[in-house]
Each structure stands twice: as C-alpha cells, then as structure tokens.
XYZ file of C-alpha atoms in Angstrom:
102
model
C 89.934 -58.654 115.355
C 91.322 -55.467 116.814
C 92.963 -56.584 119.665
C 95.713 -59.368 120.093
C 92.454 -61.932 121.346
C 91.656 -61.172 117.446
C 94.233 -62.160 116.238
C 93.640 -66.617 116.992
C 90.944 -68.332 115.653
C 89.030 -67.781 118.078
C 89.314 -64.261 117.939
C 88.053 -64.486 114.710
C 85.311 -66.687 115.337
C 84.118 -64.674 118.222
C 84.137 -61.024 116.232
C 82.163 -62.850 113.681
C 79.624 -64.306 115.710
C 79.402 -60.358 117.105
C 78.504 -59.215 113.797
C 76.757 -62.057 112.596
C 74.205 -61.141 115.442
C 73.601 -57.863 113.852
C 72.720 -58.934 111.012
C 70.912 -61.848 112.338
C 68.869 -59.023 113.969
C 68.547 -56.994 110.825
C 67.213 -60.020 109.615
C 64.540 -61.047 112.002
C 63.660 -57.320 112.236
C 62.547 -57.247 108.416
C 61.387 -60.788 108.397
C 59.085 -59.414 110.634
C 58.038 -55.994 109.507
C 57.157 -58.233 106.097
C 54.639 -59.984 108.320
C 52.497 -56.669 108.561
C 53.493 -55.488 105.118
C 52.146 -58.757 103.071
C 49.257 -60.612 102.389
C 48.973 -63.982 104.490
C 49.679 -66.039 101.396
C 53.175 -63.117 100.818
C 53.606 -63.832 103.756
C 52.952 -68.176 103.943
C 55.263 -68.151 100.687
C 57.973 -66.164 102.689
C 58.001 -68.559 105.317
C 58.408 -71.599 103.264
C 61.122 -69.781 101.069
C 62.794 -68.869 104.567
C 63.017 -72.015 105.811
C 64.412 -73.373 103.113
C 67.168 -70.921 102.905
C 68.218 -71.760 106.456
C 68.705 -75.095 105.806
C 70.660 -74.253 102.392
C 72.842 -71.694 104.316
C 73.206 -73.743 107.359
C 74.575 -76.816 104.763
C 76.440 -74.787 102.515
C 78.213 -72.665 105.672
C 79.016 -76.051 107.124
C 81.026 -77.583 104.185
C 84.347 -75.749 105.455
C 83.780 -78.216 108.205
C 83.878 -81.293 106.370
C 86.601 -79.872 103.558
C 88.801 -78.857 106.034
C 88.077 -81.383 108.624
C 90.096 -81.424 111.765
C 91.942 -77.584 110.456
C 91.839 -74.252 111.864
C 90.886 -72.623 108.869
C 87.186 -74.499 109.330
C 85.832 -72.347 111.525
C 86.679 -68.778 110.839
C 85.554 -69.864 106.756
C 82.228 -71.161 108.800
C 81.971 -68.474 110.337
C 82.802 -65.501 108.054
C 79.879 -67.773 105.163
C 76.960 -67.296 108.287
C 77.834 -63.369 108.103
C 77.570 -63.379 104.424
C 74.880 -65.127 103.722
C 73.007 -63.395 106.623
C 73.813 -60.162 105.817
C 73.091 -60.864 101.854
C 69.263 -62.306 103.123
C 68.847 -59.089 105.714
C 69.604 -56.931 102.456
C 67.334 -58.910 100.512
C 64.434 -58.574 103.121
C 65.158 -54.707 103.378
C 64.454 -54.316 99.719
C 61.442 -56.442 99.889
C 60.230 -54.044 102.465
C 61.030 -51.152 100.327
C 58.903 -52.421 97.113
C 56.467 -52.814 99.347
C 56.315 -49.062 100.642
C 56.083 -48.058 97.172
C-alpha cells in the first residue's frame, strides 16, 4: 500500500496476500517443527485441531463475501481476516513450540 498501485483494491488485496504468505510460512514452519517436537498422538491431535481451524478461518474470512456481496469492500475485509487469523495461529504455534523447549 505504499505506492499509488496500493492505493485500489487491488492494491490492497495484493500487499495482503504478500504478507499473508509470511505468515502462512511462519505457520507451516512451526506446524512443522511441532511434528519433531510432539508425541505422534500431540502431534495426530494437532492435525485434527488444524484442520478444523482451516475450515473455520476459511468460512469465517469468507463472510465479507456474502455480507458485502457484489462491493469493493469484500475483498480487502477477506483479505486483511486471512492475515489475522494466520498470523494469530503462526503465534499460537510459536508458543506451542516454546512450552515445548522448556
């Protein structure tokens, strides 16, 4: 959002899908490390918890969609939920991988 392209929707859209794939990285990087840091059944219950959570962020993150159906606003409110959401999870992770280095 730093330059004029920025400045449109998709602008927006397309610096949040920049930093939503850090975090999506951040993510996958200490969904794995947990892998190796857990007991298979840590580790089975992780899983099932994770995909779970995808499907609740991937429905809640696509109700600007359907609230603001045919708007502009849709997407960048889409877009900035799939950073937060992410970003809250790759935290979450992170400190899961902290407890279990201590």
């Amino acid at each position: 959002m730093e330059t004029d392209e920025g400045q449109s929707t998709m602008g927006m859209i397309g610096c949040q899908a920049r930093e939503l794939a850090v975090w999506d990285a951040m993510l996958n990087d200490n969904y794995l490390l947990l892998e190796d840091a857990t007991s298979a059944t840590e580790f089975q219950a992780l899983r099932d918890v994770q995909v779970k959570w995808i499907a609740y962020r991937d429905a809640k993150c696509g109700w600007p969609a359907v609230f603001f159906e045919g708007g502009t606003i849709a997407g960048p409110l889409a877009a900035a939920c799939l950073n937060d959401m992410t970003a809250r999870r790759a935290n979450e992770l992170a400190d899961y991988l902290d407890w279990t280095q201590n």
